[in-house]
Structures are given as structure tokens and as C-alpha cells.
Amino acid sequence: MHSLTVLYPVYPLSIKQNAFHSLTVSNPATGDLVSDTIPVAGDADVDTAVRYATAAFAHNAPWRQFAGVDRASVMLRFADLLEKHRDELARLTRLTLGAPAFGKAEVDTAIGQFRYYAGWADKVAGQSFPADGGLYKIVRNEPLGVVAGIIPWNSPIASTGLKAAPALATGNVFILKPSEKTPLAAAALGKLVLEAGFPPGVFQVVQGDGSTGALFASHPDVAKISFTGSIGTGKAIQIMAANSNLKRVTLELGGKSPAVVFDDANLENAVEWCVNGLTTNSGQICFAATRLYVQAGIFPRFLEAYRSALEAKAKAVGHPQDAGTQVGPVVDKVQYERINSINSIIHTATSERSGELLIGGPGDRPKGYYIEPTIFTNTKDDAFIYREEIFGPVAVLNQFEDEAEIVQRSNNSKYGLMAGVFTQDINRALRISSAIDSGVVGVNCISTIHPSTPFGGTKESGVGRECGEYALRAYTEPKTVLINVTY
Ligand code: NAD
């Protein structure tokens, strides 16, 4: 059972990689090979990219002469280009991710981020203080320099927007290291970067796997890593950052988000959010609604409505290109076998009776990596399916009696990314949203974010925040200038 927790490769802290190797990506809908020729950047490539980026950040380089409005206009052009090529970018992502409708929605997230942060580019002000004690004080918020964004496979273009947009708006230079599982759409960005008018070296894409990410995380000339991915990799990156040059780190990590449904909730609304929060992108979303707690009085009605809504979704599991498909495959064979094969999470939970299987369960399709929505009820609190992020369409559904119990159970988790509270009592909604330990709490909604408000996790769900004005802090460093006015 414990071996299931070792899911992600963690590379040595310092890695020299000279032999050429390439990425192999397949279509999860069929298992067919898509490409095995995308090169993995090694230490010389990473050095070159960082050198270009450093030159692009030099004081006399064109990017440093751009006023805020100039940065904004390049970013807005880039957003327009993303919009123009939305279908093609979504298609490229779908080829190796699956994701029927989500593919386009995640490009929209990136477009929104570039437009939102373009608005900030000429508004990041500093402070000034009077000349008390003979010193006039100015505080400037200055860019950090070379920022590397290391992103996961589940939302390649959205994750790019969440990191590149605030970094570039504040005058940094940015290098994207996409995931080895969904590299295609990111590869197409290079052309759009040039067309938008970013000066050379300001916004680069470097393909590779975890070894490439590790090279960036331990590079002495990278000022910051903005990372989204698993907890294990996030911790490794923090260590590499500390051991190299104490580079700044933002970590957006996993979740096991509780949805708490009270007796007085609007049943239809709660079911709709909980179902969509589990099935969008086949549950491969960090803030998926995967831990459901329903109050005793509404539990039987919720269970029936949730089951029948998920049965309808199960009928719409299919090839991502087919009209009518709502739930596609999971990303690849590794993820499929981890969740659904013999010795997998679902199989083990079923055979060990970690809970009662309500819907779904171990299944097999001749082709492709499809998993039907799977729900366990009355799960044991120490079961793997209850405690750990599964990153597939698998959730647990349990009953609760009162507020005190549900606050304690919701918070009894190493994760703190998102929670949802469903009730029509505003006082209770505010009480619970304050008591729950997580970065975001939805009231009568879950598994969603907004571009203008901070998004990120408490506890092991991460360090720092993305989105909104708050994220600008992560890409700037205050510099104090003290002016002696006494002589
Ligand atoms: P992952 O940690 O395996 O990989 C993420 C990225 O890190 C990839 O680009 C990978 O190549 C790179 N990487 C791997 N090992 C590395 C190392 N040692 N040094 C540097 N880089 C390394 O995660 P994943 O499987 O791609 O994504 C799934 C995870 O991401 C889930 O846990 C999910 O919850 C999380 N996620 C979080 C958010 C969020 O905003 N909080 C959003 C999406 C996904």
C-alpha cells in the first residue's frame, strides 16, 4: 500500500546529463504513439537558456527599457494570439492529455491571466516615507531576474499563464519548462512569443523532464522557481533552491479538497458542483472535490442525486474528439495503472473494503486509459483513498452530524488547497469558511478559482499564492533607497 505514495521521480540534487534522450508521448484515448522525438534539455541547453535570459535582463537590454505600458501591449498581443489559436492549442494538449472540454477552458485561463496582469504592468507602485530623522525613504518593487516556471501535465497552458503573466508584467524574464507528459501545446508557444513582440530571451520554452527541472532548480543564475506539481517534487525543489543560491520559490502542490454539504443546502446546486468538481479533466485537477461530507439529514437524498448524476457522466465517458464526450481518459498508462489496474488504488480499496463502493470501481477497457467516476462511501479515515490525492475521478463520500465534527474532519489532512461549504445560512458559511484551514473556501461552490483573488494552499498544499495583486509580490523584491537630506 505504501508503495503507492512513491508516485513521482525525485532526481539527485545536482545532475549532469549529457547523453541525448527524448520524450515519448502517447495518446491516452488509444495508447498510440504521438511522438518520441521531443528532445530533453540537458545541462548545456539549460545553461544556454539561462545565459540568454540573463542577457535579456541586463540593464541596457531592450526589455529593461520597456515602460510598463509597453510590456502590457506585448502581453495583450500575446493574449490575442492565444485566443486566435485556442482550438489548435487545445487540440495539441488533448493529443496527450485527453481532456475533452477542459482543453479549451484552460487556454481561456491563460488568456485571462495575460490580460489581467497586462493591466498591472504599469501600476506596480512602491512607497515613499517622509524625511523623519533626516532620511527620505523610497521603496521600489523590483523584478527578480530570471524566473523559471516548472509546470505539471494537467493544465499546461493555464499553468503557463499563471506563472509567465505576473513574472513578465513585473519586468522579469521567464523560462517555461513544460511537463514531459504534455509538451506539445507549449512547443507551439514559441512562434506566438516572437509574433507578439517579446524581445529575444525574454520568454523561452525549454522542453524536458524532471532532470531538466532539477537543472533549473539548482542553477546559480536562476532567481526564482515558480513550481506547480506534486508535493514530493515541490519539496525536492525547495531543497535544490536552498542548496544552490537560495532562489525564491513558489509552490502550488496537491489537494484533497473537502466539500461540506449541510442539511439546508440547495441540493441541486451542491450536486452539480460536486459532480463537475470531480469529473472535469477526469479528476486530474489539484482542487477537485474528492472528499465529500454530507450532513445526516440530507445524506440519503444527496447520495441518490449524486449517484444518478455520476451515472449520467459515466455514460459520457469516451474519446475526447467525439461529440457528447464529457469525461475523457486519464493522462497515460502510468496514471491508469496506478488508479485502476490490479494492485491499483481502486482495486486495493475495493478488496480491502476501505469503504463501500457506490459507483464505478475496477474496470477495464480494451483500448485507452479510461476510468469511470468511482465513489466510496463510509470510508475509513486512515484508508489511502480517504487520505491521499488520487488525481483521477475517484472520491469518498461520508456522513457527518454537526459543525464541530466537520471542521475537525475537514482539517484533519495534510492538504489545505480548497474547500467548499454548501448551506443557505450565511452565518454558518462565514463561520465554517473561517474555521477551515485552506487557501480558498467556496461558499455554495467548489473547484474553481478567480483571476483577481489569491489562489494557493496552506499546509503541504504549497507555499505562496498565484492570481491577483498578491501574486505580484512573488515576482518582485522590495528595494529601499535612503536619501540623506541633512546636508
Ligand atoms: P510532478 O511533480 O511529477 O511534475 C511537475 C513538474 O515538475 C514536471 O514539469 C516535471 O518534469 C517536473 N519535475 C519532476 N521532478 C523534478 C525535480 N526533481 N526537479 C525539478 N522538476 C521536476 O507533478 P505532475 O504529476 O506533473 O502533476 C500532478 C501534481 O500537480 C498533483 O499533485 C497536483 O495536485 C499538482 N497540481 C497542483 C496545482 C496547484 O495549483 N496547486 C495545479 C495542478 C496540479
Coordinates of C-alpha atoms and ligand atoms in Angstrom, one line a residue:
M1 CA 0.0 0.0 0.0
H2 CA 2.7 2.5 1.0
S3 CA 4.5 2.0 -2.3
L4 CA 1.6 3.9 -3.9
T5 CA 2.7 7.0 -2.2
V6 CA 6.0 7.0 -4.2
L7 CA 4.5 8.3 -7.3
Y8 CA 6.8 10.8 -8.7
P9 CA 10.5 10.7 -9.6
V10 CA 12.8 12.7 -7.5
Y11 CA 16.2 13.4 -9.1
P12 CA 19.5 13.9 -7.5
L13 CA 20.1 17.4 -6.3
S14 CA 22.9 18.0 -8.8
I15 CA 22.5 16.3 -12.1
K16 CA 24.8 16.2 -15.1
Q17 CA 23.1 14.9 -18.1
N18 CA 25.0 14.7 -21.4
A19 CA 23.6 11.8 -23.3
F20 CA 20.8 12.8 -25.7
H21 CA 17.5 11.5 -24.9
S22 CA 13.9 12.4 -25.9
L23 CA 10.4 12.3 -24.6
T24 CA 7.9 9.6 -25.6
V25 CA 4.3 10.7 -25.5
S26 CA 1.2 8.7 -26.4
N27 CA -2.5 9.4 -27.0
P28 CA -4.3 8.3 -23.8
A29 CA -7.5 7.7 -25.8
T30 CA -5.9 5.0 -27.9
G31 CA -2.5 4.2 -26.4
D32 CA -0.9 5.1 -29.8
L33 CA 2.4 6.8 -30.0
V34 CA 2.2 10.6 -30.7
S35 CA 5.9 11.5 -30.6
D36 CA 9.3 10.1 -29.4
T37 CA 11.5 12.8 -30.8
I38 CA 11.0 15.8 -28.5
P39 CA 14.5 16.4 -27.0
V40 CA 15.1 16.6 -23.3
A41 CA 17.2 19.6 -22.5
G42 CA 20.4 18.8 -20.6
D43 CA 22.8 20.9 -18.6
A44 CA 24.4 22.7 -21.7
D45 CA 20.9 23.6 -23.0
V46 CA 19.7 24.8 -19.6
D47 CA 22.9 26.9 -19.3
T48 CA 22.3 28.4 -22.7
A49 CA 18.7 29.3 -21.9
V50 CA 19.7 30.9 -18.6
R51 CA 22.5 32.8 -20.3
Y52 CA 20.1 34.2 -22.9
A53 CA 17.6 35.1 -20.3
T54 CA 20.3 36.8 -18.2
A55 CA 21.4 38.9 -21.2
A56 CA 17.8 39.8 -21.9
F57 CA 17.5 41.1 -18.3
A58 CA 20.7 43.2 -18.5
H59 CA 20.2 46.9 -17.6
N60 CA 20.8 48.1 -21.2
A61 CA 18.7 45.3 -22.8
P62 CA 15.6 46.2 -24.7
W63 CA 13.2 44.6 -22.2
R64 CA 14.6 46.8 -19.4
Q65 CA 13.9 49.9 -21.5
F66 CA 10.2 48.9 -21.9
A67 CA 7.9 51.1 -19.9
G68 CA 5.1 49.3 -18.1
V69 CA 2.6 50.1 -20.9
D70 CA 5.0 48.6 -23.5
R71 CA 5.2 45.4 -21.5
A72 CA 1.4 45.5 -21.3
S73 CA 0.9 45.9 -25.0
V74 CA 3.2 42.9 -25.8
M75 CA 1.3 40.8 -23.3
L76 CA -2.1 41.8 -24.7
R77 CA -0.9 40.9 -28.2
F78 CA 0.2 37.5 -26.8
A79 CA -3.2 37.0 -25.2
D80 CA -4.9 37.8 -28.6
L81 CA -2.7 35.2 -30.3
L82 CA -3.6 32.6 -27.7
E83 CA -7.2 33.4 -28.4
K84 CA -6.7 33.2 -32.1
H85 CA -5.0 29.8 -31.8
R86 CA -7.2 28.5 -28.9
D87 CA -8.6 25.5 -30.8
E88 CA -5.2 24.4 -32.1
L89 CA -3.6 24.7 -28.7
A90 CA -6.4 22.8 -27.1
R91 CA -6.1 20.1 -29.8
L92 CA -2.4 19.7 -29.2
T93 CA -2.9 19.4 -25.4
R94 CA -5.8 16.9 -26.0
L95 CA -3.5 14.7 -28.1
T96 CA -1.6 13.6 -24.9
L97 CA -3.8 14.7 -22.1
G98 CA -7.3 13.6 -23.2
A99 CA -9.4 16.4 -21.7
P100 CA -12.4 17.0 -23.9
A101 CA -13.9 20.4 -23.0
F102 CA -11.3 21.3 -20.4
G103 CA -8.7 21.8 -23.1
K104 CA -10.2 25.0 -24.4
A105 CA -11.2 26.2 -20.9
E106 CA -7.6 26.0 -19.7
V107 CA -6.4 28.1 -22.7
D108 CA -9.0 30.7 -21.6
T109 CA -7.5 30.8 -18.1
A110 CA -4.1 31.7 -19.7
I111 CA -5.7 34.4 -21.9
G112 CA -7.4 35.8 -18.8
Q113 CA -4.1 35.8 -16.9
F114 CA -2.2 37.7 -19.6
R115 CA -4.9 40.3 -19.9
Y116 CA -5.3 40.7 -16.1
Y117 CA -1.6 41.1 -15.5
A118 CA -1.1 43.4 -18.5
G119 CA -3.3 45.7 -16.6
W120 CA -0.9 45.6 -13.7
A121 CA 2.3 46.2 -15.7
D122 CA 2.3 50.0 -15.3
K123 CA 0.7 50.0 -11.8
V124 CA 3.1 48.2 -9.6
A125 CA 4.0 51.2 -7.4
G126 CA 6.4 51.5 -4.5
Q127 CA 6.2 53.6 -1.4
S128 CA 7.7 56.8 -0.1
F129 CA 8.2 58.0 3.5
P130 CA 8.8 61.5 4.9
A131 CA 12.3 62.6 5.8
D132 CA 12.0 61.8 9.6
G133 CA 15.4 61.8 11.2
G134 CA 16.9 63.3 8.1
L135 CA 16.3 60.3 5.8
Y136 CA 13.8 60.5 3.0
K137 CA 12.8 56.9 2.1
I138 CA 11.7 55.3 -1.2
V139 CA 10.8 51.6 -1.5
R140 CA 10.8 50.2 -5.1
N141 CA 9.4 46.8 -6.0
E142 CA 12.0 45.5 -8.4
P143 CA 11.9 42.4 -10.7
L144 CA 13.9 39.4 -9.5
G145 CA 15.6 38.5 -12.9
V146 CA 15.5 35.0 -14.4
V147 CA 12.3 33.2 -13.4
A148 CA 11.8 29.5 -14.3
G149 CA 8.3 28.1 -14.4
I150 CA 8.1 24.3 -13.9
I151 CA 4.6 23.1 -14.6
P152 CA 2.5 19.9 -14.4
W153 CA 0.8 18.0 -17.2
N154 CA -2.8 18.6 -16.2
S155 CA -3.2 22.2 -17.4
P156 CA -0.2 23.1 -19.5
I157 CA -1.4 26.4 -21.0
A158 CA -3.3 27.6 -17.9
S159 CA -0.2 27.0 -15.7
T160 CA 1.9 28.9 -18.2
G161 CA -0.4 31.9 -17.9
L162 CA -0.5 31.7 -14.1
K163 CA 3.3 32.0 -13.9
A164 CA 4.5 33.8 -17.0
A165 CA 2.0 36.6 -16.9
P166 CA 2.8 38.1 -13.4
A167 CA 6.5 37.4 -14.0
L168 CA 6.6 39.3 -17.3
A169 CA 4.3 42.1 -16.1
T170 CA 6.7 43.0 -13.3
G171 CA 9.7 43.0 -15.7
N172 CA 11.3 39.7 -15.1
V173 CA 12.4 37.3 -17.9
F174 CA 10.8 33.9 -17.9
I175 CA 11.7 30.3 -19.0
L176 CA 9.0 27.7 -19.2
K177 CA 9.8 24.1 -18.5
P178 CA 6.6 22.1 -19.5
S179 CA 5.8 18.7 -18.3
E180 CA 7.2 15.7 -20.2
K181 CA 3.7 14.3 -20.5
T182 CA 2.0 17.3 -22.2
P183 CA 4.8 19.1 -24.1
L184 CA 3.0 19.8 -27.5
A185 CA 1.0 23.0 -26.9
A186 CA 3.9 24.6 -25.0
A187 CA 6.1 23.9 -28.0
A188 CA 3.7 25.8 -30.2
L189 CA 4.0 28.9 -27.9
G190 CA 7.5 29.8 -29.2
K191 CA 6.1 31.1 -32.5
L192 CA 3.5 33.2 -30.7
V193 CA 6.0 34.7 -28.3
L194 CA 8.0 36.0 -31.3
E195 CA 4.9 37.2 -33.1
A196 CA 3.7 39.1 -30.0
G197 CA 7.0 41.1 -29.9
F198 CA 8.8 39.9 -26.8
P199 CA 12.5 40.7 -27.2
P200 CA 14.8 37.7 -27.7
G201 CA 15.5 35.8 -24.5
V202 CA 12.6 37.3 -22.5
F203 CA 10.2 34.4 -22.8
Q204 CA 11.6 31.0 -23.6
V205 CA 10.3 27.4 -23.6
V206 CA 12.7 24.6 -22.8
Q207 CA 11.4 21.1 -23.1
G208 CA 12.5 18.3 -20.8
D209 CA 11.6 16.0 -17.9
G210 CA 12.3 16.1 -14.2
S211 CA 16.0 16.1 -14.8
T212 CA 15.7 19.4 -16.8
G213 CA 13.5 20.8 -14.0
A214 CA 16.2 19.9 -11.5
L215 CA 18.9 21.7 -13.5
F216 CA 16.8 24.9 -13.3
A217 CA 16.1 24.4 -9.6
S218 CA 19.8 24.1 -8.8
H219 CA 21.1 26.7 -11.3
P220 CA 23.0 29.6 -9.7
D221 CA 21.7 32.2 -12.1
V222 CA 18.0 31.5 -11.7
A223 CA 16.5 33.9 -9.3
K224 CA 13.2 32.1 -8.8
I225 CA 11.3 28.9 -9.4
S226 CA 7.6 29.0 -9.7
F227 CA 6.5 25.4 -9.5
T228 CA 3.2 23.6 -9.8
G229 CA 3.2 19.8 -9.3
S230 CA 3.3 17.1 -6.6
I231 CA 4.3 17.6 -3.0
G232 CA 7.4 15.3 -3.4
T233 CA 8.8 17.3 -6.3
G234 CA 7.9 20.6 -4.5
K235 CA 10.0 19.6 -1.5
A236 CA 12.9 18.5 -3.7
I237 CA 12.8 21.8 -5.5
Q238 CA 12.9 23.7 -2.2
I239 CA 15.9 21.8 -1.2
M240 CA 17.7 22.4 -4.5
A241 CA 16.8 26.1 -4.3
A242 CA 18.3 26.4 -0.8
N243 CA 21.4 24.4 -1.7
S244 CA 22.2 26.4 -4.8
N245 CA 21.6 30.1 -4.4
L246 CA 18.6 30.4 -2.0
K247 CA 16.5 31.3 -5.0
R248 CA 12.9 32.3 -4.3
V249 CA 10.3 29.5 -4.6
T250 CA 6.5 29.5 -5.1
L251 CA 5.0 26.0 -4.7
E252 CA 1.5 25.1 -5.9
L253 CA 1.0 21.5 -4.8
G254 CA -1.7 18.9 -4.4
G255 CA -5.0 18.8 -2.7
K256 CA -7.7 16.6 -1.2
S257 CA -10.5 19.2 -1.2
P258 CA -13.4 18.7 1.2
A259 CA -17.0 19.6 0.1
V260 CA -19.2 20.0 3.1
V261 CA -22.9 19.8 2.4
F262 CA -25.3 20.9 5.2
D263 CA -28.9 19.8 5.6
D264 CA -30.2 23.3 4.4
A265 CA -28.1 23.3 1.2
N266 CA -29.7 23.7 -2.2
L267 CA -29.4 20.0 -3.2
E268 CA -29.3 20.5 -6.9
N269 CA -26.6 23.2 -6.7
A270 CA -24.4 21.1 -4.4
V271 CA -24.7 18.0 -6.5
E272 CA -23.8 19.9 -9.7
W273 CA -20.7 21.5 -8.2
C274 CA -19.5 18.2 -6.6
V275 CA -20.0 16.2 -9.8
N276 CA -18.3 18.8 -12.0
G277 CA -15.6 19.2 -9.4
L278 CA -14.8 15.6 -9.7
T279 CA -15.2 14.8 -13.4
T280 CA -13.6 17.9 -15.1
N281 CA -10.4 16.7 -16.7
S282 CA -11.2 13.2 -15.3
G283 CA -10.5 14.4 -11.8
Q284 CA -6.9 15.5 -12.7
I285 CA -7.3 18.9 -11.1
C286 CA -5.5 19.9 -7.9
F287 CA -8.6 21.4 -6.3
A288 CA -11.0 18.6 -7.4
A289 CA -13.9 17.9 -4.9
T290 CA -12.7 14.5 -3.8
R291 CA -13.7 14.4 -0.1
L292 CA -17.4 14.8 0.4
Y293 CA -19.1 15.2 3.8
V294 CA -22.9 15.4 3.8
Q295 CA -25.0 16.1 6.9
A296 CA -27.1 13.2 8.1
G297 CA -30.5 14.8 7.4
I298 CA -29.8 15.3 3.7
F299 CA -27.4 12.3 3.2
P300 CA -29.9 9.8 1.6
R301 CA -31.2 12.4 -0.9
F302 CA -27.7 13.7 -1.7
L303 CA -26.4 10.2 -2.2
E304 CA -29.1 9.3 -4.7
A305 CA -28.9 12.5 -6.6
Y306 CA -25.1 12.4 -6.7
R307 CA -25.1 8.7 -7.8
S308 CA -27.5 9.4 -10.7
A309 CA -25.7 12.5 -11.9
L310 CA -22.4 10.5 -11.9
E311 CA -24.1 7.6 -13.7
A312 CA -25.1 10.1 -16.4
K313 CA -21.4 11.2 -16.6
A314 CA -20.2 7.6 -16.7
K315 CA -22.3 7.2 -19.9
A316 CA -20.5 10.2 -21.3
V317 CA -17.0 8.7 -20.8
G318 CA -15.4 8.4 -24.2
H319 CA -13.0 9.5 -26.8
P320 CA -12.1 13.2 -26.3
Q321 CA -12.7 14.0 -30.0
D322 CA -16.3 12.6 -30.0
A323 CA -19.2 15.0 -29.7
G324 CA -21.0 14.2 -26.5
T325 CA -18.0 13.0 -24.6
Q326 CA -17.8 14.7 -21.2
V327 CA -15.2 12.6 -19.4
G328 CA -12.0 11.6 -21.3
P329 CA -9.2 9.2 -20.4
V330 CA -6.6 9.9 -17.7
V331 CA -3.3 11.1 -19.0
D332 CA -1.3 7.9 -19.5
K333 CA -0.7 4.3 -18.8
V334 CA 1.2 5.0 -15.6
Q335 CA -1.6 7.1 -14.2
Y336 CA -4.2 4.5 -15.3
E337 CA -2.4 1.6 -13.8
R338 CA -1.8 3.4 -10.6
I339 CA -5.5 4.1 -10.2
N340 CA -7.3 1.3 -11.9
S341 CA -5.3 -1.9 -12.6
I342 CA -4.6 -4.9 -10.4
N343 CA -2.9 -3.7 -7.2
S344 CA -4.1 -0.2 -8.0
I345 CA -5.7 2.3 -5.7
I346 CA -9.3 1.4 -6.6
H347 CA -8.6 -2.3 -6.6
T348 CA -6.9 -2.2 -3.3
A349 CA -9.6 -0.1 -1.7
T350 CA -12.2 -2.5 -3.0
S351 CA -10.5 -5.7 -1.9
E352 CA -9.5 -4.3 1.5
R353 CA -13.0 -2.8 2.0
S354 CA -11.7 0.6 2.7
G355 CA -15.2 1.8 2.1
E356 CA -18.3 0.7 0.3
L357 CA -18.3 1.1 -3.4
L358 CA -21.2 3.3 -4.5
I359 CA -20.4 3.6 -8.2
G360 CA -17.6 2.8 -10.6
G361 CA -14.8 0.5 -9.4
P362 CA -12.2 -1.6 -11.1
G363 CA -12.9 -1.8 -14.8
D364 CA -11.1 -2.4 -18.0
R365 CA -11.5 -1.2 -21.5
P366 CA -9.7 -2.9 -24.4
K367 CA -8.2 0.4 -25.6
G368 CA -7.3 3.8 -24.0
Y369 CA -6.9 4.8 -20.4
Y370 CA -10.5 5.3 -19.3
I371 CA -11.6 5.3 -15.6
E372 CA -15.3 5.7 -14.7
P373 CA -16.2 8.0 -11.9
T374 CA -15.7 5.9 -8.7
I375 CA -17.2 6.7 -5.3
F376 CA -16.5 5.0 -2.0
T377 CA -18.9 5.7 0.9
N378 CA -18.3 5.3 4.7
T379 CA -14.6 5.2 4.2
K380 CA -12.1 4.5 6.9
D381 CA -10.3 7.7 8.0
D382 CA -6.9 6.0 7.6
A383 CA -7.6 4.5 4.2
F384 CA -5.4 5.6 1.3
I385 CA -8.4 6.7 -0.8
Y386 CA -9.5 8.9 2.1
R387 CA -6.2 10.5 2.9
E388 CA -4.2 10.8 -0.3
E389 CA -4.7 12.8 -3.5
I390 CA -5.6 10.3 -6.3
F391 CA -5.7 12.7 -9.3
G392 CA -8.4 10.7 -11.1
P393 CA -12.2 10.6 -10.9
V394 CA -12.3 9.0 -7.5
A395 CA -13.9 10.4 -4.4
V396 CA -15.0 9.5 -0.9
L397 CA -18.5 10.3 0.5
N398 CA -19.1 10.4 4.2
Q399 CA -21.8 11.5 6.6
F400 CA -21.5 14.0 9.5
E401 CA -23.7 15.3 12.3
D402 CA -22.6 18.8 13.3
E403 CA -20.3 21.7 12.7
A404 CA -17.7 20.9 15.3
E405 CA -17.2 17.4 13.9
I406 CA -17.0 18.6 10.3
V407 CA -14.4 21.3 11.0
Q408 CA -12.2 18.8 12.8
R409 CA -12.6 16.2 10.0
S410 CA -12.1 18.7 7.1
N411 CA -8.9 20.0 8.7
N412 CA -7.5 16.5 9.5
S413 CA -5.5 16.4 6.4
K414 CA -2.0 17.4 5.3
Y415 CA -3.6 19.3 2.4
G416 CA -5.1 22.8 2.5
L417 CA -5.8 23.9 -1.0
M418 CA -9.5 24.3 -1.3
A419 CA -12.8 23.5 0.4
G420 CA -16.5 24.1 -0.3
V421 CA -19.3 24.7 2.1
F422 CA -22.9 24.3 0.9
T423 CA -25.5 26.0 3.1
Q424 CA -28.1 28.7 2.9
D425 CA -27.2 30.1 6.3
I426 CA -24.7 32.9 5.7
N427 CA -23.6 33.0 9.3
R428 CA -22.7 29.3 9.2
A429 CA -21.0 29.8 5.8
L430 CA -18.8 32.5 7.3
R431 CA -18.1 30.5 10.5
I432 CA -17.0 27.4 8.6
S433 CA -15.0 29.4 6.0
S434 CA -13.1 30.9 8.8
A435 CA -12.5 27.6 10.7
I436 CA -11.4 25.6 7.7
D437 CA -7.7 25.6 7.2
S438 CA -7.2 26.1 3.4
G439 CA -6.1 28.7 0.9
V440 CA -9.5 29.0 -0.7
V441 CA -13.0 28.3 0.6
G442 CA -16.0 28.3 -1.8
V443 CA -19.5 29.0 -0.4
N444 CA -22.1 27.1 -2.4
C445 CA -19.3 26.3 -5.0
I446 CA -16.0 24.4 -5.1
S447 CA -13.2 23.5 -7.5
T448 CA -13.0 27.0 -9.1
I449 CA -10.6 30.0 -8.9
H450 CA -10.9 33.7 -9.8
P451 CA -8.1 35.6 -11.6
S452 CA -8.2 38.6 -9.3
T453 CA -8.0 36.8 -5.9
P454 CA -5.1 34.8 -4.4
F455 CA -5.0 31.0 -5.1
G456 CA -2.8 28.6 -3.3
G457 CA -2.6 26.2 -0.4
T458 CA -1.9 26.1 3.3
K459 CA 0.0 23.1 4.9
E460 CA 1.6 20.8 2.4
S461 CA -0.6 22.2 -0.5
G462 CA 2.0 24.8 -1.1
V463 CA 3.9 28.0 -0.4
G464 CA 2.8 31.3 -1.7
R465 CA -0.1 32.3 -3.9
E466 CA -0.9 32.8 -7.6
C467 CA -3.5 35.1 -9.1
G468 CA -4.5 38.6 -8.1
E469 CA -2.4 41.5 -6.9
Y470 CA -1.0 39.3 -4.2
A471 CA 1.0 37.2 -6.7
L472 CA 3.0 40.2 -7.8
R473 CA 4.9 40.0 -4.5
A474 CA 6.2 36.7 -5.5
Y475 CA 7.9 38.2 -8.6
T476 CA 9.3 41.4 -7.1
E477 CA 11.8 42.2 -4.3
P478 CA 11.5 45.5 -2.3
K479 CA 14.5 47.7 -2.5
T480 CA 14.8 50.6 0.0
V481 CA 16.6 53.7 -1.1
L482 CA 17.6 56.0 1.8
I483 CA 18.2 59.7 0.9
N484 CA 20.1 61.8 3.3
V485 CA 18.6 65.2 3.2
T486 CA 20.6 66.8 6.0
Y487 CA 23.4 68.4 4.2
Ligands
NAD1 P1 5.3 16.3 -10.8 O1 5.7 16.9 -9.6 O2 5.6 14.9 -11.2 O3 5.9 17.1 -12.1 C1 5.6 18.5 -12.2 C2 6.8 19.1 -13.0 O4 8.0 19.0 -12.2 C3 7.0 18.5 -14.3 O5 7.3 19.5 -15.3 C4 8.2 17.6 -14.1 O6 9.0 17.4 -15.2 C5 9.0 18.4 -13.0 N1 9.9 17.7 -12.1 C6 9.8 16.4 -11.8 N2 10.8 16.1 -10.9 C7 11.5 17.2 -10.7 C8 12.7 17.5 -10.0 N3 13.2 16.7 -9.2 N4 13.1 18.8 -10.0 C9 12.5 19.7 -10.8 N5 11.5 19.5 -11.6 C10 10.9 18.2 -11.5 O7 3.7 16.6 -10.9 P2 2.7 16.1 -12.1 O8 2.5 14.7 -12.0 O9 3.1 16.7 -13.4 O10 1.4 16.9 -11.6 C11 0.4 16.4 -10.7 C12 0.5 17.1 -9.4 O11 0.4 18.5 -9.6 C13 -0.6 16.8 -8.5 O12 -0.1 16.5 -7.2 C14 -1.5 18.0 -8.5 O13 -2.2 18.2 -7.4 C15 -0.5 19.1 -8.7 N6 -1.1 20.3 -9.2 C16 -1.2 21.4 -8.3 C17 -1.8 22.5 -8.8 C18 -2.0 23.7 -7.9 O14 -2.2 24.8 -8.4 N7 -1.9 23.6 -6.6 C19 -2.3 22.6 -10.1 C20 -2.1 21.5 -10.9 C21 -1.5 20.4 -10.4

